[in-house]
XYZ file of C-alpha atoms in Angstrom:
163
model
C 0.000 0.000 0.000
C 1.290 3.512 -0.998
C 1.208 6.408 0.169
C -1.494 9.241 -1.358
C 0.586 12.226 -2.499
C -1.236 15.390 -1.316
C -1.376 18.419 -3.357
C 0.824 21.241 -3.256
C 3.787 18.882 -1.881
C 6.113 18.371 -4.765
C 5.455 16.464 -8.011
C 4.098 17.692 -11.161
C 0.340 17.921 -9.968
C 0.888 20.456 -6.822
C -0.039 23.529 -6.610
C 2.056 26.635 -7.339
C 3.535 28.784 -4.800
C 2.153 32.160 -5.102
C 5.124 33.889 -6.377
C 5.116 33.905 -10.067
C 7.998 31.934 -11.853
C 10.378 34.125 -14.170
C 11.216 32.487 -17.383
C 14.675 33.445 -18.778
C 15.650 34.827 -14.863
C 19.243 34.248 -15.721
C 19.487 36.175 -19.358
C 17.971 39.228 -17.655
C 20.647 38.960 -15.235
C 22.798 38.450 -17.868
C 21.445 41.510 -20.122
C 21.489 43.764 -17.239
C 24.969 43.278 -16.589
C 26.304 43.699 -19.885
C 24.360 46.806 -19.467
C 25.709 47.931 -16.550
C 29.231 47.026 -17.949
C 28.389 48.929 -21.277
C 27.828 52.303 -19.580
C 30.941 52.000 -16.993
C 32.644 51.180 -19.884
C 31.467 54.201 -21.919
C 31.193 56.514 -19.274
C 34.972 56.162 -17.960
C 37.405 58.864 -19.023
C 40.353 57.207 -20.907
C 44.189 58.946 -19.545
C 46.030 59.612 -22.946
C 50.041 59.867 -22.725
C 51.206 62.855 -24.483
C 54.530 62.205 -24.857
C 54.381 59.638 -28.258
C 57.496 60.028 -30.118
C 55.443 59.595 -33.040
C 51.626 59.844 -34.663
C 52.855 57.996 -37.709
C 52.345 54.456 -38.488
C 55.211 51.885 -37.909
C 56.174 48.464 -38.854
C 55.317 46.920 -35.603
C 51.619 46.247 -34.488
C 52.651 46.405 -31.248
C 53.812 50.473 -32.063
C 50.286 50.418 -33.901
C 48.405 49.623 -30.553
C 50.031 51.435 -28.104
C 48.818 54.352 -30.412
C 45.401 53.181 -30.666
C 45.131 53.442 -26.971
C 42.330 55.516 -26.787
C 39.538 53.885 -28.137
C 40.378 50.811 -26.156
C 37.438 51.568 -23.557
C 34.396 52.629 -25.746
C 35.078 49.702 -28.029
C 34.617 47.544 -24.697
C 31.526 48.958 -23.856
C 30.035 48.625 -27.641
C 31.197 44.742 -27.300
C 29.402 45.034 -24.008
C 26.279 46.400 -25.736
C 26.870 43.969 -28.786
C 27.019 40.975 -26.619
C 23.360 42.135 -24.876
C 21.554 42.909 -28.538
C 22.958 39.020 -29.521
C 21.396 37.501 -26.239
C 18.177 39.524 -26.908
C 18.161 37.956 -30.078
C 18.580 34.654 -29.808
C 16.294 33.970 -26.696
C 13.682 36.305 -28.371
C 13.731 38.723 -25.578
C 12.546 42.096 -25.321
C 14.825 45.339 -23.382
C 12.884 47.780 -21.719
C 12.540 51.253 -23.721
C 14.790 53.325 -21.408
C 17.707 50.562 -22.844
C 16.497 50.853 -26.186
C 16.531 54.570 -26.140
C 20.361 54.514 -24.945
C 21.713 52.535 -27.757
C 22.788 53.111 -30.994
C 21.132 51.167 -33.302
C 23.903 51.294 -35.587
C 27.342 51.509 -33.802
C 25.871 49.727 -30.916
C 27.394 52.485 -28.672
C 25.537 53.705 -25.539
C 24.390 57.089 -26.536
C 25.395 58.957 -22.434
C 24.533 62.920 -23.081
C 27.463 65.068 -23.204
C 29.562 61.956 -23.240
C 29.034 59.633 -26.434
C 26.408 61.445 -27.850
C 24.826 65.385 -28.105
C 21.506 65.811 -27.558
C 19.032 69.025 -28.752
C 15.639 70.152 -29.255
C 13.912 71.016 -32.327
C 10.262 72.244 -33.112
C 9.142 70.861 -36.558
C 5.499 72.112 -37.112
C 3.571 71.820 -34.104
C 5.713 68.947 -32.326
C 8.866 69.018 -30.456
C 11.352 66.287 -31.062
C 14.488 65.338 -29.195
C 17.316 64.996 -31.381
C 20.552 62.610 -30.083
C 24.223 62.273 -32.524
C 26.287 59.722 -31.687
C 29.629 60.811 -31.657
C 31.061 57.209 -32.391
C 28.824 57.021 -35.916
C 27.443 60.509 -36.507
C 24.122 58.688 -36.844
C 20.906 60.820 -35.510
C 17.936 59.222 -33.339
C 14.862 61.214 -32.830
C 12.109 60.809 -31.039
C 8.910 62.837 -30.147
C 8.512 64.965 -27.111
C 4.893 64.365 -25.762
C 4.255 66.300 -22.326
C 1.959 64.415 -20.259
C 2.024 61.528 -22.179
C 3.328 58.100 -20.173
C 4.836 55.535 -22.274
C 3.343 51.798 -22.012
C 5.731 50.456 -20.040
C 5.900 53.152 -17.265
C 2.006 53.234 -16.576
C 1.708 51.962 -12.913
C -1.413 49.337 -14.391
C 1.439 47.931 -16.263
C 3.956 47.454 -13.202
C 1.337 45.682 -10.966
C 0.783 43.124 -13.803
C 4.433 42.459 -13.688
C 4.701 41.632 -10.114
């Protein structure tokens, strides 16, 4: 004679606990690190030596990368980004808008004002845009200025659903 096996004990037939289950926990982890890691990366100032001998081009690569220095930090934080877009892609994920807004689509560069990217204002007929340049790409993003207007994702209905 067995045992019965009472519900919400274990096995496939319990019942849930009431905390909801988070599919793909560790690739958000994941994504917001590389985040994370993009901007430090892009927002830490790079110390140039000024005493090179020369700014032309040798025979050595090593001569070649020493003077190449600067850029070393940047291009870290656009693998960074480049790394999260590839993970978003192949598990079919989706970034929240603020991320999307920070990155450009075409360097893959996060676009920090005053840093990696200029940011203005225009009026074109009766609506205001906001205007960022990457400084990596030259490439322009705009998007519409709507005051009072909440995006989808930041409307508080929205946040209760995802708890």
């Amino acid at each position: 004679m067995g045992r019965k096996q009472q519900k919400g004990q274990g096995g496939r037939g319990g019942v849930k606990s009431s905390g909801q289950r988070i599919e793909h926990k560790e690739a958000f982890q994941r994504m917001n690190f590389l985040y994370q890691a993009a901007v430090l990366m892009a927002s830490t100032p790079v110390a140039t030596n000024r005493k090179q001998e020369s700014t032309t081009l040798t025979s050595e690569p090593s001569a070649n990368i020493k003077q190449n220095k600067c850029n070393t930090i940047s291009g870290l934080g656009r693998f960074y980004a480049h790394t999260l877009r590839q993970v978003e892609r192949k598990l079919v994920l989706r970034s929240h808008p603020y991320v999307k807004r920070t990155m450009c689509k075409y360097c893959e560069g996060i676009l920090l004002c005053g840093v990696t990217a200029s940011v203005r204002t225009s009026t074109r007929g009766k609506n205001t845009w906001l205007q960022t340049v990457c400084k990596e790409c030259q490439h322009a993003k705009s998007l519409p200025v709507m005051h009072g207007k909440e995006l989808h994702a930041e409307r508080a209905a929205v946040q209760d659903i995802g708890k």
